Amino acid sequence: MSTKPHQYEMKASELGCVLISYNFGVGILTLPRDLALSLDTSDGWMTVLLAGFITLLLVYFCVTLQKHFIRENVFEYLLKGPFSKWIAFPLVLLFLVYFMLVAAMVLRYFGLASKMYLLDQTPTEVLVMVMLIISAYAASKGIEGIIFLNILFVPTIILALSSVIVLNIGNAQVEKMFPILPEGLFPVFEGVFVPLFALNFFIPLFFCLVFYLIKK
């Protein structure tokens, strides 16, 4: 299953599975509560739409940027330069710290949710350890192992998401969306960072697009 670096060509469906698996997680589960706490109005849906638009712009930026590099991502390109490497090192360190913090938070929520709803007799430490072992094993196989693990998760994610949507159709209350902008636009822009954390699926593009755009 091993291949040389950047020789593996990712399909569009595989890239979609990676983005879906990355996006639908803890951020989506905690978004309604966090958004309700940060906003005192009924404009949460507008904040989500604004965050989605910003995310699409960031995706466009990532794709456009990657098209200028062949068989390497932006970090590898910067590391080759005598001066630009001083920009690459802080960026790599920033991403490393970010992923470590996100992994810690996701594992914590995963352990609590699994213990609360599924395996109430299993220690949280065991649940977290199992998830870490599975993730480490997938990462040891390179990009192909990570993609394969994400493909396994996608059917479950789609099934759970579809079930939640269908089962809650009767509970939808459109009148709760009004009044619109009772306190102006400022609360909408102020609370946009909450859904941006949940819709941060553009981040894997910095690393995955190099495998997708090899022959594009």
Short mmCIF file of N, CA, C and O in Angstrom, two decimals, residues 70-186:
data_model
loop_
_atom_site.label_atom_id
_atom_site.label_comp_id
_atom_site.label_asym_id
_atom_site.label_seq_id
_atom_site.Cartn_x
_atom_site.Cartn_y
_atom_site.Cartn_z
N ILE A 70 3.72 22.19 -8.56
CA ILE A 70 3.65 20.88 -9.17
C ILE A 70 4.30 19.87 -8.24
O ILE A 70 5.47 20.00 -7.87
N ARG A 71 3.52 18.86 -7.83
CA ARG A 71 4.01 17.77 -6.99
C ARG A 71 4.60 18.24 -5.66
O ARG A 71 5.48 17.58 -5.10
N GLU A 72 4.14 19.35 -5.16
CA GLU A 72 4.57 19.83 -3.85
C GLU A 72 3.54 20.81 -3.32
O GLU A 72 2.88 21.50 -4.10
N ASN A 73 3.39 20.85 -2.02
CA ASN A 73 2.47 21.82 -1.45
C ASN A 73 3.20 23.12 -1.15
O ASN A 73 4.41 23.24 -1.34
N VAL A 74 2.46 24.08 -0.66
CA VAL A 74 3.04 25.41 -0.47
C VAL A 74 4.14 25.40 0.59
O VAL A 74 5.12 26.15 0.48
N PHE A 75 4.03 24.51 1.58
CA PHE A 75 5.05 24.46 2.62
C PHE A 75 6.36 23.91 2.06
O PHE A 75 7.44 24.41 2.40
N GLU A 76 6.27 22.88 1.25
CA GLU A 76 7.48 22.33 0.63
C GLU A 76 8.13 23.33 -0.30
O GLU A 76 9.36 23.40 -0.39
N TYR A 77 7.32 24.10 -0.99
CA TYR A 77 7.87 25.13 -1.88
C TYR A 77 8.61 26.20 -1.09
O TYR A 77 9.71 26.63 -1.47
N LEU A 78 8.02 26.63 0.03
CA LEU A 78 8.66 27.66 0.83
C LEU A 78 9.94 27.16 1.49
O LEU A 78 10.90 27.92 1.67
N LEU A 79 9.96 25.89 1.86
CA LEU A 79 11.14 25.33 2.51
C LEU A 79 12.35 25.26 1.59
O LEU A 79 13.49 25.17 2.06
N LYS A 80 12.14 25.31 0.28
CA LYS A 80 13.25 25.24 -0.66
C LYS A 80 14.01 26.55 -0.75
O LYS A 80 15.18 26.58 -1.12
N GLY A 81 13.34 27.65 -0.46
CA GLY A 81 13.97 28.96 -0.60
C GLY A 81 14.85 29.30 0.60
O GLY A 81 14.56 28.90 1.72
N PRO A 82 15.93 30.05 0.37
CA PRO A 82 16.82 30.40 1.48
C PRO A 82 16.19 31.34 2.49
O PRO A 82 16.56 31.33 3.67
N PHE A 83 15.26 32.17 2.04
CA PHE A 83 14.62 33.13 2.93
C PHE A 83 13.18 32.73 3.27
O PHE A 83 12.71 32.98 4.37
N SER A 84 12.50 32.15 2.29
CA SER A 84 11.10 31.79 2.52
C SER A 84 10.95 30.67 3.53
O SER A 84 9.87 30.49 4.10
N LYS A 85 12.02 29.92 3.79
CA LYS A 85 11.91 28.85 4.79
C LYS A 85 11.66 29.40 6.18
O LYS A 85 11.10 28.72 7.04
N TRP A 86 12.05 30.64 6.42
CA TRP A 86 11.78 31.26 7.71
C TRP A 86 10.31 31.62 7.84
O TRP A 86 9.83 31.89 8.94
N ILE A 87 9.60 31.66 6.72
CA ILE A 87 8.15 31.81 6.76
C ILE A 87 7.48 30.44 6.91
O ILE A 87 6.47 30.30 7.60
N ALA A 88 8.08 29.43 6.28
CA ALA A 88 7.48 28.09 6.31
C ALA A 88 7.54 27.47 7.70
O ALA A 88 6.59 26.84 8.14
N PHE A 89 8.64 27.64 8.40
CA PHE A 89 8.79 27.03 9.73
C PHE A 89 7.72 27.51 10.71
O PHE A 89 7.08 26.68 11.38
N PRO A 90 7.47 28.81 10.83
CA PRO A 90 6.37 29.24 11.73
C PRO A 90 5.01 28.73 11.29
O PRO A 90 4.17 28.39 12.12
N LEU A 91 4.77 28.66 9.96
CA LEU A 91 3.49 28.16 9.47
C LEU A 91 3.30 26.69 9.82
O LEU A 91 2.23 26.28 10.26
N VAL A 92 4.35 25.90 9.60
CA VAL A 92 4.28 24.48 9.94
C VAL A 92 4.07 24.29 11.43
O VAL A 92 3.26 23.44 11.87
N LEU A 93 4.77 25.08 12.23
CA LEU A 93 4.60 25.00 13.69
C LEU A 93 3.19 25.39 14.10
O LEU A 93 2.58 24.76 14.98
N LEU A 94 2.63 26.41 13.44
CA LEU A 94 1.27 26.84 13.73
C LEU A 94 0.27 25.75 13.42
O LEU A 94 -0.65 25.46 14.22
N PHE A 95 0.41 25.10 12.27
CA PHE A 95 -0.48 24.00 11.90
C PHE A 95 -0.31 22.83 12.86
O PHE A 95 -1.29 22.16 13.22
N LEU A 96 0.92 22.55 13.28
CA LEU A 96 1.17 21.44 14.21
C LEU A 96 0.46 21.68 15.53
O LEU A 96 -0.22 20.78 16.06
N VAL A 97 0.58 22.88 16.07
CA VAL A 97 -0.09 23.20 17.33
C VAL A 97 -1.60 23.15 17.16
O VAL A 97 -2.33 22.63 18.03
N TYR A 98 -2.08 23.66 16.02
CA TYR A 98 -3.53 23.66 15.76
C TYR A 98 -4.09 22.24 15.73
O TYR A 98 -5.10 21.94 16.38
N PHE A 99 -3.43 21.36 14.99
CA PHE A 99 -3.91 19.99 14.87
C PHE A 99 -3.82 19.24 16.20
O PHE A 99 -4.66 18.39 16.50
N MET A 100 -2.81 19.54 16.99
CA MET A 100 -2.70 18.90 18.30
C MET A 100 -3.85 19.33 19.22
O MET A 100 -4.45 18.50 19.91
N LEU A 101 -4.17 20.61 19.20
CA LEU A 101 -5.28 21.10 20.02
C LEU A 101 -6.62 20.55 19.55
O LEU A 101 -7.47 20.15 20.36
N VAL A 102 -6.82 20.52 18.22
CA VAL A 102 -8.06 19.97 17.68
C VAL A 102 -8.19 18.49 18.00
O VAL A 102 -9.26 18.01 18.38
N ALA A 103 -7.09 17.75 17.85
CA ALA A 103 -7.12 16.32 18.15
C ALA A 103 -7.45 16.07 19.63
O ALA A 103 -8.24 15.17 19.96
N ALA A 104 -6.88 16.88 20.51
CA ALA A 104 -7.16 16.72 21.93
C ALA A 104 -8.63 16.99 22.24
O ALA A 104 -9.28 16.25 23.00
N MET A 105 -9.19 18.03 21.63
CA MET A 105 -10.58 18.37 21.88
C MET A 105 -11.52 17.32 21.29
O MET A 105 -12.50 16.90 21.94
N VAL A 106 -11.22 16.86 20.08
CA VAL A 106 -12.07 15.86 19.43
C VAL A 106 -12.05 14.56 20.22
O VAL A 106 -13.10 13.92 20.42
N LEU A 107 -10.87 14.14 20.66
CA LEU A 107 -10.78 12.91 21.44
C LEU A 107 -11.54 13.03 22.75
O LEU A 107 -12.18 12.07 23.21
N ARG A 108 -11.48 14.19 23.36
CA ARG A 108 -12.21 14.39 24.61
C ARG A 108 -13.72 14.27 24.39
O ARG A 108 -14.42 13.56 25.13
N TYR A 109 -14.24 14.97 23.38
CA TYR A 109 -15.67 14.89 23.09
C TYR A 109 -16.08 13.48 22.65
O TYR A 109 -17.16 13.00 23.00
N PHE A 110 -15.20 12.83 21.87
CA PHE A 110 -15.50 11.47 21.42
C PHE A 110 -15.62 10.52 22.60
O PHE A 110 -16.55 9.70 22.68
N GLY A 111 -14.68 10.64 23.53
CA GLY A 111 -14.72 9.77 24.69
C GLY A 111 -15.96 10.00 25.55
O GLY A 111 -16.61 9.05 25.99
N LEU A 112 -16.31 11.26 25.76
CA LEU A 112 -17.48 11.57 26.57
C LEU A 112 -18.78 11.12 25.90
O LEU A 112 -19.66 10.55 26.54
N ALA A 113 -18.90 11.38 24.58
CA ALA A 113 -20.11 11.01 23.86
C ALA A 113 -20.27 9.49 23.80
O ALA A 113 -21.37 8.95 23.97
N SER A 114 -19.17 8.78 23.55
CA SER A 114 -19.24 7.32 23.46
C SER A 114 -19.60 6.71 24.82
O SER A 114 -20.39 5.76 24.89
N LYS A 115 -19.04 7.26 25.87
CA LYS A 115 -19.32 6.73 27.20
C LYS A 115 -20.75 7.04 27.62
O LYS A 115 -21.41 6.26 28.32
N MET A 116 -21.27 8.18 27.18
CA MET A 116 -22.61 8.59 27.59
C MET A 116 -23.71 7.84 26.84
O MET A 116 -24.73 7.44 27.43
N TYR A 117 -23.51 7.61 25.53
CA TYR A 117 -24.58 7.06 24.70
C TYR A 117 -24.36 5.61 24.25
O TYR A 117 -25.32 4.93 23.90
N LEU A 118 -23.11 5.13 24.23
CA LEU A 118 -22.85 3.81 23.66
C LEU A 118 -22.24 2.83 24.66
O LEU A 118 -22.82 1.79 24.96
N LEU A 119 -21.07 3.18 25.18
CA LEU A 119 -20.30 2.25 26.01
C LEU A 119 -20.13 2.85 27.40
O LEU A 119 -19.04 3.30 27.78
N ASP A 120 -21.21 2.82 28.16
CA ASP A 120 -21.20 3.50 29.45
C ASP A 120 -20.34 2.78 30.49
O ASP A 120 -19.96 3.37 31.51
N GLN A 121 -20.02 1.51 30.27
CA GLN A 121 -19.21 0.75 31.21
C GLN A 121 -17.73 0.76 30.85
O GLN A 121 -16.91 0.22 31.59
N THR A 122 -17.40 1.35 29.71
CA THR A 122 -16.00 1.36 29.25
C THR A 122 -15.32 2.65 29.70
O THR A 122 -15.88 3.73 29.51
N PRO A 123 -14.13 2.56 30.29
CA PRO A 123 -13.42 3.78 30.71
C PRO A 123 -13.14 4.71 29.52
O PRO A 123 -12.86 4.24 28.41
N THR A 124 -13.22 5.99 29.76
CA THR A 124 -12.96 6.96 28.71
C THR A 124 -11.55 6.83 28.14
O THR A 124 -11.32 7.00 26.94
N GLU A 125 -10.59 6.50 29.02
CA GLU A 125 -9.21 6.36 28.57
C GLU A 125 -9.06 5.26 27.52
O GLU A 125 -8.28 5.39 26.57
N VAL A 126 -9.81 4.18 27.68
CA VAL A 126 -9.74 3.08 26.71
C VAL A 126 -10.31 3.51 25.37
O VAL A 126 -9.74 3.21 24.31
N LEU A 127 -11.42 4.24 25.36
CA LEU A 127 -12.03 4.70 24.13
C LEU A 127 -11.09 5.65 23.38
O LEU A 127 -10.91 5.54 22.16
N VAL A 128 -10.48 6.55 24.11
CA VAL A 128 -9.55 7.50 23.49
C VAL A 128 -8.33 6.76 22.96
O VAL A 128 -7.84 7.06 21.85
N MET A 129 -7.83 5.79 23.70
CA MET A 129 -6.65 5.04 23.26
C MET A 129 -6.94 4.26 21.97
O MET A 129 -6.10 4.22 21.06
N VAL A 130 -8.12 3.66 21.88
CA VAL A 130 -8.48 2.91 20.68
C VAL A 130 -8.53 3.83 19.47
O VAL A 130 -8.02 3.49 18.39
N MET A 131 -9.14 5.00 19.63
CA MET A 131 -9.21 5.95 18.52
C MET A 131 -7.82 6.43 18.11
O MET A 131 -7.53 6.58 16.91
N LEU A 132 -6.95 6.66 19.08
CA LEU A 132 -5.58 7.08 18.76
C LEU A 132 -4.82 6.00 18.02
O LEU A 132 -4.08 6.28 17.07
N ILE A 133 -5.01 4.75 18.42
CA ILE A 133 -4.31 3.64 17.75
C ILE A 133 -4.80 3.51 16.31
O ILE A 133 -3.99 3.33 15.38
N ILE A 134 -6.10 3.61 16.10
CA ILE A 134 -6.64 3.51 14.74
C ILE A 134 -6.12 4.65 13.87
O ILE A 134 -5.71 4.44 12.71
N SER A 135 -6.13 5.86 14.40
CA SER A 135 -5.65 7.01 13.64
C SER A 135 -4.16 6.90 13.33
O SER A 135 -3.71 7.21 12.22
N ALA A 136 -3.38 6.45 14.33
CA ALA A 136 -1.94 6.30 14.11
C ALA A 136 -1.64 5.23 13.07
O ALA A 136 -0.72 5.38 12.25
N TYR A 137 -2.41 4.15 13.10
CA TYR A 137 -2.20 3.09 12.11
C TYR A 137 -2.52 3.59 10.70
O TYR A 137 -1.78 3.31 9.75
N ALA A 138 -3.61 4.35 10.56
CA ALA A 138 -3.96 4.90 9.24
C ALA A 138 -2.89 5.87 8.77
O ALA A 138 -2.50 5.85 7.59
N ALA A 139 -2.38 6.71 9.67
CA ALA A 139 -1.35 7.68 9.28
C ALA A 139 -0.05 6.99 8.90
O ALA A 139 0.70 7.48 8.06
N SER A 140 0.24 5.83 9.52
CA SER A 140 1.47 5.11 9.20
C SER A 140 1.46 4.56 7.77
O SER A 140 2.52 4.28 7.22
N LYS A 141 0.28 4.42 7.18
CA LYS A 141 0.17 3.93 5.81
C LYS A 141 0.23 5.07 4.79
O LYS A 141 0.09 4.83 3.58
N GLY A 142 0.42 6.29 5.26
CA GLY A 142 0.50 7.42 4.33
C GLY A 142 -0.87 7.95 3.95
O GLY A 142 -1.88 7.65 4.59
N ILE A 143 -0.90 8.71 2.89
CA ILE A 143 -2.14 9.35 2.46
C ILE A 143 -3.20 8.33 2.08
O ILE A 143 -4.40 8.54 2.28
N GLU A 144 -2.79 7.17 1.56
CA GLU A 144 -3.75 6.15 1.17
C GLU A 144 -4.49 5.57 2.38
O GLU A 144 -5.69 5.30 2.32
N GLY A 145 -3.76 5.37 3.48
CA GLY A 145 -4.40 4.87 4.69
C GLY A 145 -5.39 5.86 5.27
O GLY A 145 -6.47 5.48 5.74
N ILE A 146 -5.04 7.14 5.24
CA ILE A 146 -5.94 8.17 5.75
C ILE A 146 -7.20 8.25 4.90
O ILE A 146 -8.32 8.36 5.42
N ILE A 147 -7.03 8.18 3.58
CA ILE A 147 -8.19 8.23 2.69
C ILE A 147 -9.09 7.02 2.91
O ILE A 147 -10.33 7.14 2.97
N PHE A 148 -8.49 5.83 3.05
CA PHE A 148 -9.28 4.62 3.26
C PHE A 148 -10.08 4.71 4.54
O PHE A 148 -11.26 4.32 4.59
N LEU A 149 -9.50 5.23 5.60
CA LEU A 149 -10.20 5.38 6.88
C LEU A 149 -11.36 6.36 6.74
O LEU A 149 -12.45 6.13 7.27
N ASN A 150 -11.14 7.45 6.01
CA ASN A 150 -12.21 8.43 5.81
C ASN A 150 -13.36 7.86 4.97
O ASN A 150 -14.53 8.17 5.23
N ILE A 151 -13.02 7.04 3.98
CA ILE A 151 -14.05 6.42 3.15
C ILE A 151 -14.92 5.50 4.00
O ILE A 151 -16.14 5.41 3.79
N LEU A 152 -14.33 4.82 4.97
CA LEU A 152 -15.11 3.96 5.87
C LEU A 152 -16.09 4.76 6.72
O LEU A 152 -17.18 4.29 7.05
N PHE A 153 -15.71 5.99 7.08
CA PHE A 153 -16.55 6.80 7.95
C PHE A 153 -17.71 7.47 7.22
O PHE A 153 -18.75 7.73 7.82
N VAL A 154 -17.53 7.77 5.93
CA VAL A 154 -18.50 8.59 5.20
C VAL A 154 -19.90 7.99 5.17
O VAL A 154 -20.89 8.70 5.41
N PRO A 155 -20.10 6.69 4.87
CA PRO A 155 -21.47 6.15 4.88
C PRO A 155 -22.18 6.33 6.21
O PRO A 155 -23.37 6.67 6.25
N THR A 156 -21.45 6.13 7.31
CA THR A 156 -22.05 6.32 8.64
C THR A 156 -22.43 7.77 8.86
O THR A 156 -23.49 8.08 9.41
N ILE A 157 -21.56 8.68 8.42
CA ILE A 157 -21.84 10.12 8.58
C ILE A 157 -23.07 10.52 7.80
O ILE A 157 -23.97 11.21 8.31
N ILE A 158 -23.15 10.08 6.54
CA ILE A 158 -24.29 10.43 5.70
C ILE A 158 -25.58 9.84 6.24
O ILE A 158 -26.63 10.50 6.27
N LEU A 159 -25.52 8.58 6.71
CA LEU A 159 -26.71 7.94 7.28
C LEU A 159 -27.19 8.67 8.53
O LEU A 159 -28.39 8.95 8.68
N ALA A 160 -26.26 9.01 9.42
CA ALA A 160 -26.64 9.71 10.65
C ALA A 160 -27.18 11.09 10.35
O ALA A 160 -28.20 11.52 10.92
N LEU A 161 -26.53 11.81 9.45
CA LEU A 161 -26.98 13.16 9.11
C LEU A 161 -28.35 13.13 8.45
O LEU A 161 -29.23 13.94 8.78
N SER A 162 -28.57 12.19 7.53
CA SER A 162 -29.86 12.08 6.86
C SER A 162 -30.96 11.73 7.86
O SER A 162 -32.08 12.26 7.78
N SER A 163 -30.64 10.84 8.79
CA SER A 163 -31.63 10.45 9.79
C SER A 163 -32.03 11.61 10.68
O SER A 163 -33.21 11.82 10.97
N VAL A 164 -31.05 12.41 11.10
CA VAL A 164 -31.34 13.57 11.94
C VAL A 164 -32.21 14.57 11.20
O VAL A 164 -33.17 15.13 11.76
N ILE A 165 -31.91 14.81 9.93
CA ILE A 165 -32.69 15.77 9.14
C ILE A 165 -34.12 15.29 8.95
O ILE A 165 -35.09 16.04 9.15
N VAL A 166 -34.27 14.02 8.57
CA VAL A 166 -35.61 13.48 8.31
C VAL A 166 -36.45 13.45 9.58
O VAL A 166 -37.62 13.84 9.59
N LEU A 167 -35.86 13.02 10.68
CA LEU A 167 -36.61 12.89 11.93
C LEU A 167 -36.98 14.24 12.54
O LEU A 167 -37.89 14.31 13.38
N ASN A 168 -36.30 15.30 12.14
CA ASN A 168 -36.57 16.62 12.72
C ASN A 168 -37.34 17.53 11.79
O ASN A 168 -37.50 18.72 12.11
N ILE A 169 -37.79 17.02 10.65
CA ILE A 169 -38.57 17.86 9.74
C ILE A 169 -39.83 18.38 10.42
O ILE A 169 -40.20 19.55 10.30
N GLY A 170 -40.50 17.52 11.16
CA GLY A 170 -41.73 17.94 11.83
C GLY A 170 -41.51 18.92 12.96
O GLY A 170 -42.44 19.62 13.39
N ASN A 171 -40.28 19.00 13.47
CA ASN A 171 -39.97 19.91 14.57
C ASN A 171 -39.49 21.28 14.10
O ASN A 171 -39.21 22.15 14.94
N ALA A 172 -39.35 21.45 12.80
CA ALA A 172 -38.85 22.72 12.27
C ALA A 172 -39.87 23.83 12.52
O ALA A 172 -41.07 23.66 12.28
N GLN A 173 -39.40 24.95 13.02
CA GLN A 173 -40.24 26.11 13.31
C GLN A 173 -39.64 27.33 12.60
O GLN A 173 -38.73 27.98 13.12
N VAL A 174 -40.14 27.59 11.40
CA VAL A 174 -39.60 28.67 10.57
C VAL A 174 -39.78 30.03 11.24
O VAL A 174 -38.96 30.94 11.07
N GLU A 175 -40.84 30.19 12.03
CA GLU A 175 -41.09 31.48 12.67
C GLU A 175 -40.00 31.86 13.67
O GLU A 175 -39.86 33.05 14.01
N LYS A 176 -39.19 30.89 14.11
CA LYS A 176 -38.12 31.19 15.04
C LYS A 176 -36.98 31.96 14.37
O LYS A 176 -36.09 32.50 15.06
N MET A 177 -36.99 32.03 13.04
CA MET A 177 -35.96 32.77 12.32
C MET A 177 -36.23 34.27 12.29
O MET A 177 -35.39 35.05 11.83
N PHE A 178 -37.35 34.66 12.76
CA PHE A 178 -37.73 36.08 12.76
C PHE A 178 -37.80 36.59 14.20
O PHE A 178 -38.05 35.81 15.14
N PRO A 179 -37.58 37.89 14.41
CA PRO A 179 -37.30 38.95 13.44
C PRO A 179 -35.86 38.90 12.92
O PRO A 179 -34.98 38.37 13.60
N ILE A 180 -35.65 39.44 11.75
CA ILE A 180 -34.34 39.44 11.12
C ILE A 180 -33.58 40.71 11.49
O ILE A 180 -34.12 41.81 11.42
N LEU A 181 -32.36 40.54 11.93
CA LEU A 181 -31.46 41.64 12.29
C LEU A 181 -32.09 42.61 13.29
O LEU A 181 -32.12 43.82 13.06
N PRO A 182 -32.58 42.13 14.42
CA PRO A 182 -33.16 43.05 15.40
C PRO A 182 -32.14 43.98 16.03
O PRO A 182 -32.48 45.07 16.50
N GLU A 183 -30.87 43.56 16.04
CA GLU A 183 -29.80 44.38 16.62
C GLU A 183 -28.78 44.81 15.57
O GLU A 183 -27.68 45.24 15.92
N GLY A 184 -29.12 44.71 14.30
CA GLY A 184 -28.22 45.12 13.24
C GLY A 184 -27.29 44.01 12.78
O GLY A 184 -27.41 42.84 13.18
N LEU A 185 -26.32 44.38 11.94
CA LEU A 185 -25.40 43.41 11.35
C LEU A 185 -24.23 43.05 12.26
O LEU A 185 -23.59 42.02 12.07
N PHE A 186 -23.94 43.89 13.23
CA PHE A 186 -22.75 43.67 14.04
C PHE A 186 -22.76 42.32 14.76
O PHE A 186 -21.74 41.62 14.75
#
